[in-house]
Amino acid sequence: MTLKTLLPGTTGATGQQLTLGVMGGGQLGRMFVHAAQAMGYFTAVLDPDPASPAGRVAHWHIQTGYEDEQGLAQLMQRCDAITTEFENVPAPALITLGAHRPVAPGAHAVAVAQDRIQEKAHFVASLPTSGIGPAPYAAIESEALLAAVPADLLPGILKTARLGYDGKGQIRVKDRAELAAAWDQLKRVPCVLEKMLPLKAECSVIVARGADGQAVSFPVQRNTHVDGILAVTEVFEGALPAALCEKARAATIAIAHQLNYVGVLCVEYFVIDDGSADGALVVNEMAPRPHNSGHYTQNACDVSQFEQQVRAMAGLPLREVRQHSPAIMLNILGDLWFPQGADKPARSPAWDRVLALPGTHLHLYGKLDARPGRKMGHLNITGATVAEVKATATQAAAMLGLPALS
Ligand code: ATP
Ligand code: MG
């Protein structure tokens, strides 16, 4: 269904206060719900987990599986428009919902982002003249394709075409023997082998696009991963070369236009050494939703990525974004609750000390059990100057027992 303007605080087609729904109840859904509620919308979450972070704070929590017909029917009854918060939402469920309610992003865009092979083809089609493309790769879906892999893709990273996240479903391989063993280990599901690239840096761009085709991007985020999981995002002048940032923003908008995307989209890039001073951009992957690397927008920009998600799905204007403070985001994983090892009792980090530092903004997701590797929250740090924000981040990281910032 096409999207109409859903004015906050009014009565919707359902005869009740306008309600925005989200498929998935994780932390991204929770922060979406908070943003929607701040603007006066009612909210509904569909997630099977009784303790889901978003389900706990929404007006309604529909506690069923993502393909449960009754659950989907309830979500449609309640909601005037529906979005998603994780990319593995089954595309058929979005098609069902989309027949009766505006769904943003739509099933097609989500389906492309769910499959690395389709996703890379989409990048190639979207960026014909930019000089930006995916890492050299080969699809591996059969014994014959495995045997035909060009030698110059090794050493490489074998990634499952579907259902990977936070470095899961990926195996680094040096030679053909390791590649064959890795494909066995991944149960011979469709995969891509990507050439291992020497990364100078990683970055990402978030764009919001409305049904009218208007697209606005956020500043470019510089990301540092540890063990395949985002650890630090830095956004300030000088974090990355300005010309490179402009190219990344333009490429991201082109990718969103080509998908006829409605909602918030994040595209991740590698910066590789090509002999030039700035380095060259390689497009890695996209997420059809707000992204962990965009959390700094909550405290450092005049509109957050979650408010843009609300605006896009409600047909409200998308303004150009102004970043008002240099920012660093530190991801808070469950490991911080176990400074003496995972076999010792959990202990809360010393938030009172961290929050005594200037410009610290704590966001915890309401997850009751801390576990190593589990995303529990993030700390946004803002300051008047880059030097100030870096100094605070260094102090906060030391207090929390996080690795020193480079
Ligand atoms: P996400 O949590 O972002 O969805 P993911 O599991 O889908 O992660 P990728 O983003 O493809 O995986 O890869 C995770 C990390 O592994 C990247 O951020 C990068 O640090 C490293 N990496 C991935 N592909 C390559 C490559 N071709 N060359 C070098 N490093 C790579
Ligand atoms: Mg990634």
XYZ file of C-alpha atoms and ligand atoms in Angstrom:
438
model
C 0.000 0.000 0.000
C 1.220 3.486 -0.728
C 2.236 5.766 2.055
C 0.068 8.691 3.168
C 1.133 11.394 5.587
C 0.441 10.135 9.092
C 0.151 13.222 11.264
C 1.243 12.396 14.798
C -1.390 12.556 17.511
C -4.330 12.046 15.138
C -6.682 9.104 14.773
C -5.695 6.501 12.221
C -7.573 4.198 9.868
C -7.897 1.744 12.735
C -10.042 4.224 14.721
C -7.401 4.577 17.406
C -4.399 6.894 17.862
C -2.031 6.611 14.893
C 0.163 3.609 15.529
C 3.514 2.728 14.008
C 4.574 -0.911 14.052
C 7.920 -2.654 13.858
C 8.867 -6.192 12.935
C 11.483 -7.221 15.497
C 11.934 -6.287 19.122
C 15.695 -5.797 19.529
C 17.509 -2.657 20.589
C 17.016 -0.969 17.222
C 13.276 -1.522 17.562
C 13.391 -0.158 21.097
C 15.083 3.069 20.019
C 12.635 3.374 17.109
C 9.751 2.990 19.579
C 11.237 5.664 21.828
C 11.550 8.077 18.882
C 8.004 7.356 17.670
C 6.564 7.809 21.153
C 8.438 11.093 21.608
C 6.546 12.371 18.562
C 3.179 11.223 19.887
C 2.646 7.981 17.989
C 1.400 4.786 19.521
C 3.640 1.805 18.836
C 3.386 -1.936 18.304
C 6.164 -4.530 18.183
C 5.996 -8.054 16.791
C 8.630 -10.319 18.348
C 8.343 -13.836 19.798
C 10.584 -13.047 22.795
C 8.547 -12.059 25.900
C 11.544 -10.053 27.150
C 12.397 -8.314 23.867
C 13.892 -4.841 24.463
C 11.357 -3.121 22.176
C 8.368 -5.234 23.235
C 8.854 -4.052 26.808
C 8.476 -0.371 25.927
C 5.892 -0.429 23.105
C 2.160 0.170 23.649
C 1.515 -3.286 22.241
C 3.733 -6.329 22.061
C 2.464 -9.003 19.703
C 4.327 -12.036 20.888
C 4.344 -14.411 17.925
C 6.756 -15.678 15.295
C 7.483 -13.449 12.289
C 5.481 -15.643 9.929
C 2.567 -16.338 12.265
C -0.607 -15.427 10.339
C -2.516 -14.324 13.426
C 0.402 -12.241 14.650
C 0.735 -10.500 11.287
C -3.034 -9.919 11.166
C -2.920 -8.329 14.627
C -0.033 -6.106 13.625
C -1.984 -4.919 10.573
C -5.106 -4.278 12.661
C -3.157 -2.169 15.112
C -0.852 -0.246 12.804
C -1.105 2.519 10.222
C 2.413 1.829 8.868
C 5.040 -0.817 9.567
C 8.858 -0.905 9.512
C 11.516 -3.480 10.387
C 14.484 -3.449 12.704
C 16.488 -6.460 11.547
C 17.309 -7.549 8.042
C 16.374 -11.169 8.394
C 12.639 -10.480 8.670
C 11.114 -13.035 6.267
C 10.362 -11.243 2.983
C 7.015 -13.137 2.568
C 5.817 -11.621 5.860
C 6.606 -8.134 4.533
C 4.733 -8.923 1.313
C 1.670 -9.973 3.358
C 1.856 -6.813 5.455
C 2.526 -4.631 2.409
C -0.707 -5.748 0.744
C -2.696 -4.033 3.494
C -0.502 -1.398 5.078
C 2.398 0.857 4.011
C 5.618 -1.039 4.792
C 8.908 0.882 4.757
C 11.356 -0.360 3.640
C 9.487 -2.634 1.265
C 9.927 -6.377 0.843
C 12.052 -6.040 -2.289
C 14.682 -3.799 -0.694
C 14.874 -6.052 2.367
C 15.191 -9.159 0.164
C 18.126 -7.634 -1.743
C 19.907 -6.742 1.495
C 19.351 -10.267 2.834
C 21.391 -11.897 0.106
C 25.026 -10.924 -0.419
C 24.946 -12.082 -4.051
C 21.942 -9.901 -4.934
C 23.306 -7.094 -2.806
C 26.623 -6.958 -4.670
C 24.820 -7.027 -8.035
C 22.706 -4.121 -6.815
C 25.812 -2.132 -5.842
C 27.324 -2.697 -9.288
C 24.091 -1.549 -10.961
C 23.753 1.531 -8.692
C 27.311 2.817 -9.058
C 28.170 2.556 -12.757
C 30.460 5.585 -13.010
C 31.610 6.237 -9.450
C 34.679 3.993 -9.471
C 33.247 2.354 -6.328
C 32.362 -1.334 -6.414
C 32.311 -4.397 -4.166
C 35.462 -6.308 -3.237
C 36.453 -8.817 -5.955
C 34.320 -11.887 -5.269
C 32.893 -15.121 -6.589
C 29.568 -16.734 -5.744
C 29.991 -20.298 -4.502
C 26.811 -22.316 -4.881
C 28.080 -25.563 -6.400
C 31.123 -27.833 -6.581
C 31.790 -26.497 -10.091
C 31.783 -22.860 -8.923
C 34.075 -23.806 -6.034
C 36.567 -25.368 -8.444
C 36.362 -22.360 -10.769
C 37.313 -19.789 -8.117
C 40.066 -17.565 -9.568
C 43.373 -17.890 -7.705
C 43.630 -14.146 -7.154
C 40.652 -14.205 -4.738
C 42.881 -15.987 -2.227
C 43.567 -15.325 0.561
C 39.945 -14.408 1.076
C 36.906 -14.492 3.342
C 34.151 -17.014 2.727
C 30.809 -15.539 3.803
C 27.379 -17.185 3.801
C 25.175 -15.405 1.273
C 22.402 -15.141 3.848
C 21.932 -14.735 7.609
C 25.374 -13.423 8.578
C 25.895 -10.679 11.166
C 28.635 -9.436 13.470
C 31.199 -11.550 11.618
C 29.166 -14.743 12.096
C 28.954 -17.060 9.081
C 32.421 -16.010 7.907
C 35.662 -17.958 7.632
C 39.020 -16.582 6.549
C 40.826 -18.885 4.103
C 44.389 -18.839 2.757
C 44.275 -21.428 -0.028
C 42.007 -23.784 -1.974
C 42.232 -26.556 0.627
C 41.101 -24.191 3.386
C 38.374 -22.832 1.121
C 36.940 -26.307 0.469
C 37.074 -27.149 4.197
C 35.431 -23.838 5.091
C 32.581 -24.403 2.624
C 32.028 -27.835 4.216
C 32.016 -26.182 7.646
C 29.353 -23.727 6.440
C 27.280 -26.777 5.362
C 27.689 -25.947 1.647
C 25.035 -23.259 1.753
C 25.316 -20.542 -0.943
C 28.330 -18.367 -0.118
C 30.521 -15.658 -1.561
C 34.289 -15.718 -1.455
C 35.664 -12.199 -1.157
C 39.259 -11.288 -1.697
C 40.904 -10.237 1.568
C 41.605 -6.533 1.189
C 44.173 -4.479 3.120
C 41.897 -2.044 4.961
C 43.098 1.453 5.800
C 39.794 2.176 7.509
C 36.108 1.296 7.539
C 33.206 3.686 7.294
C 29.457 3.746 6.847
C 26.790 6.162 5.719
C 23.181 6.356 6.792
C 20.613 7.811 4.449
C 16.914 8.445 4.940
C 14.715 8.460 1.846
C 11.033 9.331 1.640
C 8.328 7.947 -0.635
C 8.614 11.192 -2.621
C 12.219 10.310 -3.517
C 13.815 12.932 -1.288
C 16.994 11.541 0.298
C 19.209 13.022 2.998
C 22.377 11.523 4.385
C 24.017 11.720 7.775
C 27.734 12.526 8.124
C 30.110 9.649 7.353
C 30.975 7.413 10.289
C 34.436 5.949 10.817
C 34.103 2.480 12.353
C 36.485 0.187 14.189
C 35.547 -3.477 14.553
C 36.940 -5.946 17.080
C 36.382 -9.658 16.368
C 33.903 -8.766 13.595
C 31.725 -6.636 15.948
C 31.542 -2.857 15.809
C 33.485 -1.435 18.765
C 33.936 2.299 18.121
C 32.376 4.880 15.801
C 34.016 8.276 15.381
C 32.341 11.186 13.601
C 34.103 14.520 13.421
C 35.995 16.639 10.944
C 39.307 15.002 10.150
C 38.259 11.459 11.083
C 38.211 10.689 7.333
C 39.264 12.715 4.249
C 36.486 15.140 3.238
C 36.570 14.185 -0.477
C 36.225 10.494 0.402
C 33.220 11.302 2.624
C 31.505 13.170 -0.198
C 31.964 10.178 -2.506
C 30.578 7.798 0.121
C 27.526 9.995 0.704
C 26.783 10.299 -3.008
C 27.202 6.535 -3.511
C 24.847 5.760 -0.631
C 22.164 8.054 -1.999
C 22.545 6.423 -5.442
C 22.140 2.969 -3.862
C 18.956 4.109 -2.067
C 17.485 5.696 -5.217
C 18.191 2.622 -7.326
C 16.223 0.510 -4.792
C 13.393 3.058 -4.675
C 14.025 2.767 -0.968
C 11.729 4.243 1.693
C 13.122 4.448 5.209
C 16.582 4.470 6.765
C 19.386 2.583 5.016
C 22.988 2.084 6.115
C 25.767 1.214 3.659
C 29.164 0.032 4.919
C 32.400 0.736 3.048
C 36.053 -0.250 3.247
C 38.770 2.307 2.603
C 41.640 0.554 0.874
C 45.121 1.665 -0.055
C 45.312 2.382 -3.790
C 48.428 4.505 -3.594
C 46.455 7.784 -3.362
C 46.539 9.930 -0.233
C 42.852 9.380 0.599
C 42.592 5.723 -0.394
C 39.715 4.232 -2.409
C 36.217 3.188 -1.382
C 34.960 -0.380 -1.689
C 31.303 -1.007 -0.875
C 30.826 -3.863 1.583
C 27.200 -4.364 2.559
C 23.979 -2.612 3.480
C 21.460 -2.816 6.294
C 17.813 -1.913 5.505
C 17.301 -0.200 8.863
C 19.059 2.100 11.320
C 22.533 0.857 12.199
C 24.771 0.491 15.220
C 27.228 2.944 13.625
C 24.475 5.603 13.573
C 23.739 5.661 17.283
C 25.869 8.793 17.814
C 23.124 10.716 15.959
C 20.972 10.486 19.092
C 23.191 12.966 20.904
C 25.372 14.639 18.271
C 22.878 15.551 15.531
C 19.740 17.668 15.417
C 17.770 14.645 14.261
C 18.550 11.007 15.098
C 18.511 8.076 12.686
C 15.455 6.748 14.570
C 13.515 9.986 14.178
C 14.332 9.862 10.445
C 12.953 6.311 10.357
C 9.718 7.585 11.927
C 9.525 10.556 9.563
C 10.175 8.454 6.455
C 7.505 5.874 7.247
C 5.000 8.540 8.328
C 5.479 10.564 5.142
C 6.831 13.561 7.090
C 9.552 15.868 5.723
C 13.186 14.712 5.932
C 15.390 17.658 6.749
C 19.097 17.959 6.051
C 20.905 16.824 9.168
C 23.197 19.077 11.181
C 25.813 17.467 13.404
C 26.273 19.916 16.260
C 29.030 18.131 18.197
C 32.012 15.950 17.416
C 31.110 12.442 18.586
C 32.529 9.087 19.568
C 30.361 6.058 20.287
C 31.655 3.148 22.320
C 29.721 -0.092 22.014
C 28.947 -1.753 25.333
C 29.108 -5.549 25.111
C 28.201 -7.981 27.870
C 31.905 -8.727 28.400
C 32.118 -5.571 30.518
C 29.977 -7.228 33.186
C 32.661 -9.909 33.650
C 35.941 -8.131 34.338
C 37.245 -11.235 36.122
C 36.095 -13.756 33.508
C 32.798 -15.202 32.310
C 32.805 -17.850 35.070
C 32.641 -15.197 37.831
C 29.388 -13.464 38.850
C 28.282 -10.516 36.685
C 28.994 -7.020 37.995
C 27.606 -3.798 36.571
C 30.174 -1.394 35.084
C 30.807 1.771 37.137
C 28.325 3.993 35.269
C 28.415 6.548 38.070
C 32.086 7.199 37.346
C 31.625 7.201 33.572
C 28.660 9.578 33.735
C 30.703 12.028 35.808
C 32.734 12.690 32.646
C 31.518 15.629 30.491
C 29.343 14.847 27.465
C 28.667 11.177 28.219
C 25.248 9.781 27.246
C 24.470 6.220 28.316
C 22.011 4.088 26.348
C 21.289 0.624 27.777
C 18.850 -1.653 26.011
C 17.068 -3.167 29.018
C 18.528 -6.653 28.482
C 18.403 -8.479 31.779
C 21.260 -10.931 31.268
C 24.697 -9.765 30.283
C 26.590 -12.323 28.201
C 29.989 -11.996 26.546
C 29.540 -10.690 22.988
C 25.953 -9.538 23.611
C 25.193 -5.922 22.699
C 23.974 -4.391 25.966
C 24.139 -0.699 25.129
C 26.324 2.096 23.882
C 27.938 5.205 25.268
C 27.721 8.331 23.138
C 30.336 10.956 23.888
C 30.004 14.520 22.664
C 32.192 17.543 23.254
C 32.829 21.080 22.105
C 36.017 20.082 20.285
C 37.547 16.960 18.780
C 40.331 17.041 21.392
C 37.762 17.141 24.203
C 35.683 14.279 22.866
C 38.780 12.151 22.323
C 40.053 12.864 25.840
C 36.696 11.892 27.368
C 36.476 8.744 25.246
C 39.969 7.726 26.341
C 39.014 8.177 29.999
C 35.693 6.353 29.602
C 37.328 3.438 27.786
C 39.909 3.093 30.545
C 37.223 3.142 33.271
C 35.217 0.495 31.441
C 38.209 -1.724 30.713
C 37.836 -1.281 26.945
C 40.914 -1.347 24.695
C 42.644 2.024 24.350
C 41.436 4.075 21.371
C 43.954 4.339 18.551
P 27.637 -6.845 10.228
O 27.547 -7.038 11.703
O 28.192 -5.506 9.848
O 26.401 -7.201 9.484
P 28.802 -9.056 8.866
O 28.899 -10.256 9.702
O 27.685 -8.967 7.912
O 28.812 -7.822 9.784
P 30.926 -7.986 7.167
O 30.563 -6.576 7.400
O 30.884 -8.472 5.776
O 30.141 -8.992 8.087
O 32.397 -8.240 7.738
C 32.703 -7.996 9.106
C 34.069 -7.352 9.192
O 35.087 -8.239 8.648
C 34.196 -6.083 8.363
O 33.689 -4.970 9.056
C 35.716 -6.029 8.141
O 36.376 -5.583 9.302
C 36.081 -7.495 7.929
N 36.013 -7.836 6.493
C 34.928 -8.283 5.830
N 35.181 -8.491 4.522
C 36.475 -8.168 4.322
C 37.360 -8.171 3.173
N 36.929 -8.559 1.961
N 38.646 -7.792 3.362
C 39.085 -7.407 4.591
N 38.319 -7.382 5.701
C 37.025 -7.745 5.597
Mg 29.330 -5.436 8.285
